[in-house]
Coordinates of C-alpha atoms and ligand atoms in Angstrom, one line a residue:
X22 CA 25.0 -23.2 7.9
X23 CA 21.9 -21.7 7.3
X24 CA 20.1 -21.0 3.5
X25 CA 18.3 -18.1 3.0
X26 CA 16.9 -17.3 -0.4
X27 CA 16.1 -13.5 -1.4
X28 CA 13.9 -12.5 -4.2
X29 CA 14.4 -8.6 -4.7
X30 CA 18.1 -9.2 -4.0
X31 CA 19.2 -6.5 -6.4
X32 CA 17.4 -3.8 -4.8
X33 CA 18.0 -1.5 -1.7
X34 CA 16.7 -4.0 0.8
X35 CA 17.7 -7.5 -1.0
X36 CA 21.7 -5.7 -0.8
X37 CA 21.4 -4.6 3.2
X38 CA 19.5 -8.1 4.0
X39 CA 21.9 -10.0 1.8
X40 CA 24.9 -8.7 4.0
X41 CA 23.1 -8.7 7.3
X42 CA 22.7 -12.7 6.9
X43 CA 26.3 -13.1 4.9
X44 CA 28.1 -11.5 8.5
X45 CA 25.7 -14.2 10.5
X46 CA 26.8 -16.8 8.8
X47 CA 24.0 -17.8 6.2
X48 CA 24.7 -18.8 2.8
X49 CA 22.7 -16.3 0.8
X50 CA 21.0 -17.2 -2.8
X51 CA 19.3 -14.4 -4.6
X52 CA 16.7 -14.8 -7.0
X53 CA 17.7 -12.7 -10.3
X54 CA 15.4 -12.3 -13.3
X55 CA 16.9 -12.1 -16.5
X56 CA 18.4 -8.7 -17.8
X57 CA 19.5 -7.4 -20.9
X58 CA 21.6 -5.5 -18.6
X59 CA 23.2 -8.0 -16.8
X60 CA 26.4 -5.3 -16.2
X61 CA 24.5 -3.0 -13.9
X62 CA 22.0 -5.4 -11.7
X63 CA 24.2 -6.3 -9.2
X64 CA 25.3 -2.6 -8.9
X65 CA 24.2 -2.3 -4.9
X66 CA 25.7 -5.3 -4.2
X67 CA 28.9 -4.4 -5.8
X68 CA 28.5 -1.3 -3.6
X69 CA 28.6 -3.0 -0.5
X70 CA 31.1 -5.2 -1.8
X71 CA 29.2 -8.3 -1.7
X72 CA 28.4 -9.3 -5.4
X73 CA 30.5 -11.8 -4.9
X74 CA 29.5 -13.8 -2.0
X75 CA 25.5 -14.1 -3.0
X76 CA 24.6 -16.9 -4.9
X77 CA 22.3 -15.6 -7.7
X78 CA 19.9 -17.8 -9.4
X79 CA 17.7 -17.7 -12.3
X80 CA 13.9 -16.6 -11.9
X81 CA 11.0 -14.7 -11.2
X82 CA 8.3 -14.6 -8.9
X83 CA 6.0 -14.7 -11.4
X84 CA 6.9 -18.2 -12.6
X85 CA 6.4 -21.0 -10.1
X86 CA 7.9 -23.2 -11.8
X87 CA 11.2 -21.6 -11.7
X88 CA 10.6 -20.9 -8.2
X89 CA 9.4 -24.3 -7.5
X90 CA 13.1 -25.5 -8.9
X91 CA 15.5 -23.4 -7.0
X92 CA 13.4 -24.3 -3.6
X93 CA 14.3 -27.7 -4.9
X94 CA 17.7 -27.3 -5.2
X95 CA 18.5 -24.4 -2.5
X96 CA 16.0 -25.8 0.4
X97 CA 16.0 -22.8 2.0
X98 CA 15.9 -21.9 5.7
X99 CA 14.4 -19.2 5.4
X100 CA 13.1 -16.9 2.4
X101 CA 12.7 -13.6 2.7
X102 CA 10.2 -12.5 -0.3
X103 CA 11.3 -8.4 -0.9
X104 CA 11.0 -8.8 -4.9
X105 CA 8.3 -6.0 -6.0
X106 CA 7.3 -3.4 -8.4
X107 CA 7.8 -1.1 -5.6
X108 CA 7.5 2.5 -6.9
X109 CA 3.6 4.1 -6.3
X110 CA 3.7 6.7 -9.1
X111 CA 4.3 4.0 -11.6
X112 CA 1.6 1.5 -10.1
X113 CA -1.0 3.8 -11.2
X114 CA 0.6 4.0 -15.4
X115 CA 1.3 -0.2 -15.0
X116 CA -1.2 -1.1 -12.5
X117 CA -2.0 -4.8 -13.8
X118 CA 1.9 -5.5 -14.0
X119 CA 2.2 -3.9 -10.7
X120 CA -1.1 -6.8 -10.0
X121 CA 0.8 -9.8 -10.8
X122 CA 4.6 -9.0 -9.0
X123 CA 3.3 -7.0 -5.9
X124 CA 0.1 -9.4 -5.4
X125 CA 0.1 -12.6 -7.1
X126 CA 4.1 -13.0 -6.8
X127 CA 3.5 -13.3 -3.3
X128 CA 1.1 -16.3 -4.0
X129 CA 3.7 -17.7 -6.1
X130 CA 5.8 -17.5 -3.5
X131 CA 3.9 -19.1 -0.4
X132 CA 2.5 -21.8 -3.0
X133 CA 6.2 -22.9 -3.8
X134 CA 6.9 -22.8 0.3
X135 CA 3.9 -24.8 0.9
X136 CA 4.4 -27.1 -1.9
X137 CA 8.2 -27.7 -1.8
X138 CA 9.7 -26.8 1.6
X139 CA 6.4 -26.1 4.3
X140 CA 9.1 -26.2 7.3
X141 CA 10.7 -23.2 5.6
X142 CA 9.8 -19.9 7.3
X143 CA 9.1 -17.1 5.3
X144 CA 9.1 -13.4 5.4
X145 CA 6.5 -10.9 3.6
X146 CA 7.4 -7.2 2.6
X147 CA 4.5 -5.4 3.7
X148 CA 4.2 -1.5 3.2
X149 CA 2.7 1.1 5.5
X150 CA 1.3 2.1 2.3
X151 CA -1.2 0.0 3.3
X152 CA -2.5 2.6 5.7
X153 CA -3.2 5.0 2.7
X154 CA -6.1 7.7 3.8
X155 CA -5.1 6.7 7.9
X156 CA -7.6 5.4 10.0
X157 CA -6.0 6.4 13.1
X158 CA -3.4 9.4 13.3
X159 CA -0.5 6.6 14.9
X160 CA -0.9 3.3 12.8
X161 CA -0.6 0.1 14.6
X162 CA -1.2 -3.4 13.8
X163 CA -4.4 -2.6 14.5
X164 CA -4.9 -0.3 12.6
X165 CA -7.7 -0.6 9.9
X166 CA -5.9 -0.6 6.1
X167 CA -7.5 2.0 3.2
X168 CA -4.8 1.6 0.7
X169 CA -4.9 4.5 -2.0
X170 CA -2.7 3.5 -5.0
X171 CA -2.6 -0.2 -7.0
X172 CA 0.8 -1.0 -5.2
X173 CA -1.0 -0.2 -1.8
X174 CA -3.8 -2.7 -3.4
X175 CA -1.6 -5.1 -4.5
X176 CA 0.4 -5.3 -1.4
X177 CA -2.9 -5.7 0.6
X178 CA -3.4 -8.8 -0.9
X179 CA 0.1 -10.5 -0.3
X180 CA -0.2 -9.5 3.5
X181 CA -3.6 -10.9 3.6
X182 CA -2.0 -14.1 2.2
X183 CA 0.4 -14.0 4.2
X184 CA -1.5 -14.2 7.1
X185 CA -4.0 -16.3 5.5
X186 CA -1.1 -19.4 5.1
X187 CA 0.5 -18.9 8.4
X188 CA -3.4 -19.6 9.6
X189 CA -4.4 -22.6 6.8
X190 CA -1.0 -24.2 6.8
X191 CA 0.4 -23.6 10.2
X192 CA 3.3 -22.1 8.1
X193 CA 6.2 -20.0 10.2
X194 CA 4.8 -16.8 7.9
X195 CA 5.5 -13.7 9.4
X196 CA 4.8 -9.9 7.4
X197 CA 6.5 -7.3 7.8
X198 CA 4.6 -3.8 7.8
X199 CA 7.8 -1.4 7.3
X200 CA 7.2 2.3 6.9
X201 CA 9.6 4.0 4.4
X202 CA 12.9 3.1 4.7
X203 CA 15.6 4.6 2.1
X204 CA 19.9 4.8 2.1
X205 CA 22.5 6.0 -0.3
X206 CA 21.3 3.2 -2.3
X207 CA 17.4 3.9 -2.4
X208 CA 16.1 4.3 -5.8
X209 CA 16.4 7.6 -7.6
X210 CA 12.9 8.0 -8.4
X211 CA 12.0 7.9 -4.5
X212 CA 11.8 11.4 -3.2
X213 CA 14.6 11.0 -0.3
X214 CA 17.1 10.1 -3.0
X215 CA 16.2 12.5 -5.5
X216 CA 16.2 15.1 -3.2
X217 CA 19.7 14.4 -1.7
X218 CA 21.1 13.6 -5.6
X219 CA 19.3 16.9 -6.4
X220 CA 21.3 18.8 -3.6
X221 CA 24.8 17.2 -4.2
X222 CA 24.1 18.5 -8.4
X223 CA 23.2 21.8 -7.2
X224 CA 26.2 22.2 -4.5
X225 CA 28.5 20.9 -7.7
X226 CA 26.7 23.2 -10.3
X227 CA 25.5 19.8 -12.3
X228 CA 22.1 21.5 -12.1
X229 CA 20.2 25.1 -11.5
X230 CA 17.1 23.5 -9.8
X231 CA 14.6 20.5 -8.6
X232 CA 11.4 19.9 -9.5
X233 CA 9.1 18.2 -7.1
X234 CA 5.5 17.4 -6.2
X235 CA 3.8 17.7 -3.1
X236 CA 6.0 18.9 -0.2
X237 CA 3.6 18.8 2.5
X238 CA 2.8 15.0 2.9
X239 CA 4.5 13.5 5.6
X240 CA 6.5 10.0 6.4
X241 CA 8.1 8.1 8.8
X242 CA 11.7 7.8 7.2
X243 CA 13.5 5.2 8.8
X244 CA 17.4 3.6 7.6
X245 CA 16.8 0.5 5.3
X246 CA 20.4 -0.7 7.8
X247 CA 18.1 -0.8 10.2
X248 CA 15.0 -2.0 8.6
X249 CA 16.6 -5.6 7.4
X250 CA 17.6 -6.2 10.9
X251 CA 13.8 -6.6 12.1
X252 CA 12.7 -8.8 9.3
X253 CA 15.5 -11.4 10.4
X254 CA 14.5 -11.0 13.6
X255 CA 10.8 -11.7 12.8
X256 CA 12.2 -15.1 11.1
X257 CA 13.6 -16.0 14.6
X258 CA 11.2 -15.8 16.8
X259 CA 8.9 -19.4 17.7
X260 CA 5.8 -18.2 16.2
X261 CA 5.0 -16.0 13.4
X262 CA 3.5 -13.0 13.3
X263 CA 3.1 -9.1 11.5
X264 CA 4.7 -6.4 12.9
X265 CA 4.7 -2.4 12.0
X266 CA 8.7 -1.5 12.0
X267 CA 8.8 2.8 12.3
X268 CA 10.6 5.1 13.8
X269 CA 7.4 6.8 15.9
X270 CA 8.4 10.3 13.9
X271 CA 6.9 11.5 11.2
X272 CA 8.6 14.7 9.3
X273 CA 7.0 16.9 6.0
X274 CA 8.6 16.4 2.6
X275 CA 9.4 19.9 2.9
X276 CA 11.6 19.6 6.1
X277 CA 13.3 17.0 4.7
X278 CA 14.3 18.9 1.7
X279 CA 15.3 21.4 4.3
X280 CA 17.8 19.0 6.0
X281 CA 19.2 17.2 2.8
X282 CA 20.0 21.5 1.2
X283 CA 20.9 22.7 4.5
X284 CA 23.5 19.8 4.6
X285 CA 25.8 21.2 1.8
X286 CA 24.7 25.3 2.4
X287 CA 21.9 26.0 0.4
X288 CA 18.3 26.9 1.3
X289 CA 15.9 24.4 -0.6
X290 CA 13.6 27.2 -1.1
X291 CA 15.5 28.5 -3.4
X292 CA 16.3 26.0 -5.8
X293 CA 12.6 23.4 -5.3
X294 CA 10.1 24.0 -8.4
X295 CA 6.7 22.8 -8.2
X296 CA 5.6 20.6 -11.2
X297 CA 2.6 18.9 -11.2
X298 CA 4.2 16.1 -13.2
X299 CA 4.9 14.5 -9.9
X300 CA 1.8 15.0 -8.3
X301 CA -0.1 11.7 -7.7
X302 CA -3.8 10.8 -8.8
X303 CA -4.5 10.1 -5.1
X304 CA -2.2 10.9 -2.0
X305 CA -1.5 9.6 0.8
X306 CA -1.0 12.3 3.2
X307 CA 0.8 11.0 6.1
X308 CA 2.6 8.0 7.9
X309 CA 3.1 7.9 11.0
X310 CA 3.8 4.1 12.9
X311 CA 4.2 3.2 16.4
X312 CA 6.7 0.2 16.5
X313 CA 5.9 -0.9 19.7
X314 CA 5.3 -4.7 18.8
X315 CA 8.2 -4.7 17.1
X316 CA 10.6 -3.1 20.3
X317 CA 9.0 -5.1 22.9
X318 CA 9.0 -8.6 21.4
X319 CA 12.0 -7.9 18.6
X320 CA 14.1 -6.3 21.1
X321 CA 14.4 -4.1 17.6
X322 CA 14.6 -0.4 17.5
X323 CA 15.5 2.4 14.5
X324 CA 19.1 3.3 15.0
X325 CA 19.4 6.1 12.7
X326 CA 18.4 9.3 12.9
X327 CA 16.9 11.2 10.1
X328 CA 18.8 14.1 10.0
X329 CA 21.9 10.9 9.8
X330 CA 20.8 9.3 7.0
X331 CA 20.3 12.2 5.3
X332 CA 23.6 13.7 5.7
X333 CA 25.3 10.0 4.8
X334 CA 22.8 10.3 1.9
X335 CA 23.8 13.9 0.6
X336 CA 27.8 12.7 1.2
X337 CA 27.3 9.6 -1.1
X338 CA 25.5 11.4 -3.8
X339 CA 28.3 13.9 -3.8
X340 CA 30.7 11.4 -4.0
X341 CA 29.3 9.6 -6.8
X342 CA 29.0 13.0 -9.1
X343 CA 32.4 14.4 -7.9
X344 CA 34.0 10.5 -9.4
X345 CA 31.4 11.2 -12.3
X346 CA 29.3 8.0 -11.7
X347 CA 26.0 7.9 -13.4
X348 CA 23.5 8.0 -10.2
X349 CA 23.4 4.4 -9.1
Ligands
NDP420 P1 13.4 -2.0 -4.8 O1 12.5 -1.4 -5.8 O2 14.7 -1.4 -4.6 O3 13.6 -3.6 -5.2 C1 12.6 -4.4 -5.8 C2 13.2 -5.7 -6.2 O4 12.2 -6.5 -6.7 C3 14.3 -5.6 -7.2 O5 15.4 -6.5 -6.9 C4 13.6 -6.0 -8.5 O6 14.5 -6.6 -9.5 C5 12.7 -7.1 -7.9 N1 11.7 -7.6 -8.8 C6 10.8 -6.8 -9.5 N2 10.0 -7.6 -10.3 C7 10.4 -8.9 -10.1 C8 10.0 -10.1 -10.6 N3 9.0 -10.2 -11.4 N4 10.6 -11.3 -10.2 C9 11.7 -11.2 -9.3 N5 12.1 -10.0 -8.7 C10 11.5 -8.9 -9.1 O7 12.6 -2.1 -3.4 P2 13.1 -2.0 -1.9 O8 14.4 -2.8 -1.8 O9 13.1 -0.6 -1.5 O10 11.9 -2.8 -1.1 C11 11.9 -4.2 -0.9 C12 10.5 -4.6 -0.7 O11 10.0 -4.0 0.4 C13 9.6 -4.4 -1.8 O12 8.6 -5.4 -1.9 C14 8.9 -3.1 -1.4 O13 7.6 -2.9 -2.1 C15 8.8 -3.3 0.1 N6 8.7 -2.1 0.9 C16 9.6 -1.1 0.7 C17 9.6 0.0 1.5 C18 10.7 1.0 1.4 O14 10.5 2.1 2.0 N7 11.8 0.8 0.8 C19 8.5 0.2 2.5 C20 7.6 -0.9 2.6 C21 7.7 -2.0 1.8 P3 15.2 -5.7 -10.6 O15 16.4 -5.2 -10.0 O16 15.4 -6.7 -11.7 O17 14.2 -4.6 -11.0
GDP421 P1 6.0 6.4 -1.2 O1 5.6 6.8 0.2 O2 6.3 4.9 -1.3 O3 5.1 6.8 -2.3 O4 7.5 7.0 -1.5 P2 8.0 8.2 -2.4 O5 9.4 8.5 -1.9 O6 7.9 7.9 -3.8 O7 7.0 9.4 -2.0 C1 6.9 9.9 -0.7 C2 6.0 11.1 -0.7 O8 6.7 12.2 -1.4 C3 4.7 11.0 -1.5 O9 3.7 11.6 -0.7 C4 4.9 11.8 -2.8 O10 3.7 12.4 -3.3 C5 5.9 12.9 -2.2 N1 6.6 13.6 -3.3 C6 6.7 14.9 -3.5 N2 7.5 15.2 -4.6 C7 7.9 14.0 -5.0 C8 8.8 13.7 -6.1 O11 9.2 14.5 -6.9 N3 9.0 12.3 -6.3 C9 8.5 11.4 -5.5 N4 8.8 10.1 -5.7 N5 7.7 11.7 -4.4 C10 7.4 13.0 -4.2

């Protein structure tokens, strides 16, 4: 039996990844820093019904030497490093903090590989934020990087490492360089999940309107289902390497609000407030990647559409107002 060890395990990826490898057989250890909330971490892997069946361990990815002692004792197969400050708005109001996880937690991580278990293959979470002010109007692997916020920065720096082992070490290091990717259990301060949460409130009258930020950038949404299934796949292959994962569209903030509204009846237009709250010191305007790499030497392709997700999205967030869950 395989051992794969996930750091981020209690967020949207670390759930989906942690029960893609549970139905192929791995045993599955998350990495799990210390909360004063310790009843609500493992609240997406009680939602896919998994919180019981992932080992959870003590640490942080800014401490090698508790990473360092659970290679030790879990000598992992594979580890699959997801564990970020992940949100873009907030790297700008915690941008050292955002430094040390999203950067140097990546060097924690390959150091404790290297040091402890070098045979171990690893996987990096990448971001297409990367791309910030584009290069080229389809991003590739090729594509010269400009990132445009401290996570985009920070995340530079752990891909560069990445790569930088794989090629000092001969280590089976392989980055991932995945466009956005959300589900029913994305965060609710992403802008897919507020706006379908913001839609199911309306429909139920919880609430009279949403306010937003800029509606006319553009991403490349993708299904985070479909998403953890290329980053195991990049862990099989004989030699390491980076690939982009997309869905080769692109769609406006704006359409995608009209989807999520039109999904329970409403016209978005009529309920979305500007507030420049949510507008962002610098923007990045649009994503658009080409996952070609990834199809022809993956065998990996998106499986959702957009306009599916959403609607599974919208039907979740209803269901968890109409049982009068606080948003998960
Ligand atoms: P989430 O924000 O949902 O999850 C982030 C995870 O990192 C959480 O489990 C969090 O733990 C953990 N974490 C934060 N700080 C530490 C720390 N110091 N030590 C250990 N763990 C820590 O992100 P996603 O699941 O959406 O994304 C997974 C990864 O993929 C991230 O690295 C993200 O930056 C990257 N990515 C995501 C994309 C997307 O569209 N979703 C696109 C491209 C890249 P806790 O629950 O305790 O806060
Ligand atoms: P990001 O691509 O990782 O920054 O993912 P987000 O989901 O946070 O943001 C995607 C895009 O939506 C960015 O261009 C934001 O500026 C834009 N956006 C517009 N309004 C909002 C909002 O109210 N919240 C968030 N999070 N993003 C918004």
């Amino acid at each position: 039996m395989k051992h794969a060890l996930v750091t981020g395990v209690t967020g949207q990826d670390g759930a989906y990844l942690s029960q893609l490898l549970l139905e192929k057989g791995y045993e599955v250890y998350g990495l799990l820093r210390r909360s004063a909330s310790a009843d609500v971490v493992d609240s997406r892997l009680r939602w896919l019904g998994i919180a019981g069946q992932v080992r959870v361990i003590d640490g942080d990815i800014l401490d090698l030497a508790s990473v360092l002692r659970i290679m030790r004792d879990v000598k992992p197969d594979e580890v699959y490093n997801l564990g970020a400050q992940s949100f873009v708005k907030t790297s700008w109001n915690q941008p050292l903090l955002t430094g040390q996880v999203t950067a140097l937690g990546v060097g924690v991580m390959l150091e404790a590989v290297r040091l402890e278990n070098p045979e171990c293959r690893f996987y990096q979470a990448s971001s297409s934020e990367m791309y910030g002010l584009i290069q080229e109007p389809v991003q590739s692997e090729k594509t010269p990087f400009y990132p445009r916020s401290p996570y985009a920065v920070a995340k530079l720096y752990g891909h560069w490492m990445t790569v930088n082992y794989r090629e000092s070490f001969g280590m089976h290091a392989s980055s991932g360089i995945l466009f956005n990717h959300e589900s029913p259990l994305r965060g609710i301060e992403f802008v897919t999940r507020k706006v379908t949460d913001g839609a199911a409130r309306i429909k139920l009258g919880l609430a009279t309107e949403l306010r937003m930020g800029n509606l006319d950038a553009k991403r490349d949404w993708g299904h985070a289902r479909d998403y953890v299934k290329a980053m195991h796949l990049m862990l099989q292959q004989e030699t390491a390497d980076d690939y982009v994962v997309a869905t080769g569209r692109t769609t406006s903030i704006r359409d995608m609000c009209s989807i999520a509204f039109r999904h329970v009846g409403l016209n978005y237009e009529d309920y979305i407030k500007i507030d420049p709250t949510y507008l962002r010191p610098a923007e990045v305007d649009v994503l658009h990647g080409n996952p070609a790499k990834a199809m022809t030497k993956l065998g990996w392709k998106a499986e959702t559409t957009l306009e599916e997700m959403i609607s599974e999205m919208v039907e979740a967030d209803l269901a968890r107002h109409r049982a009068g869950l606080a948003s998960a």
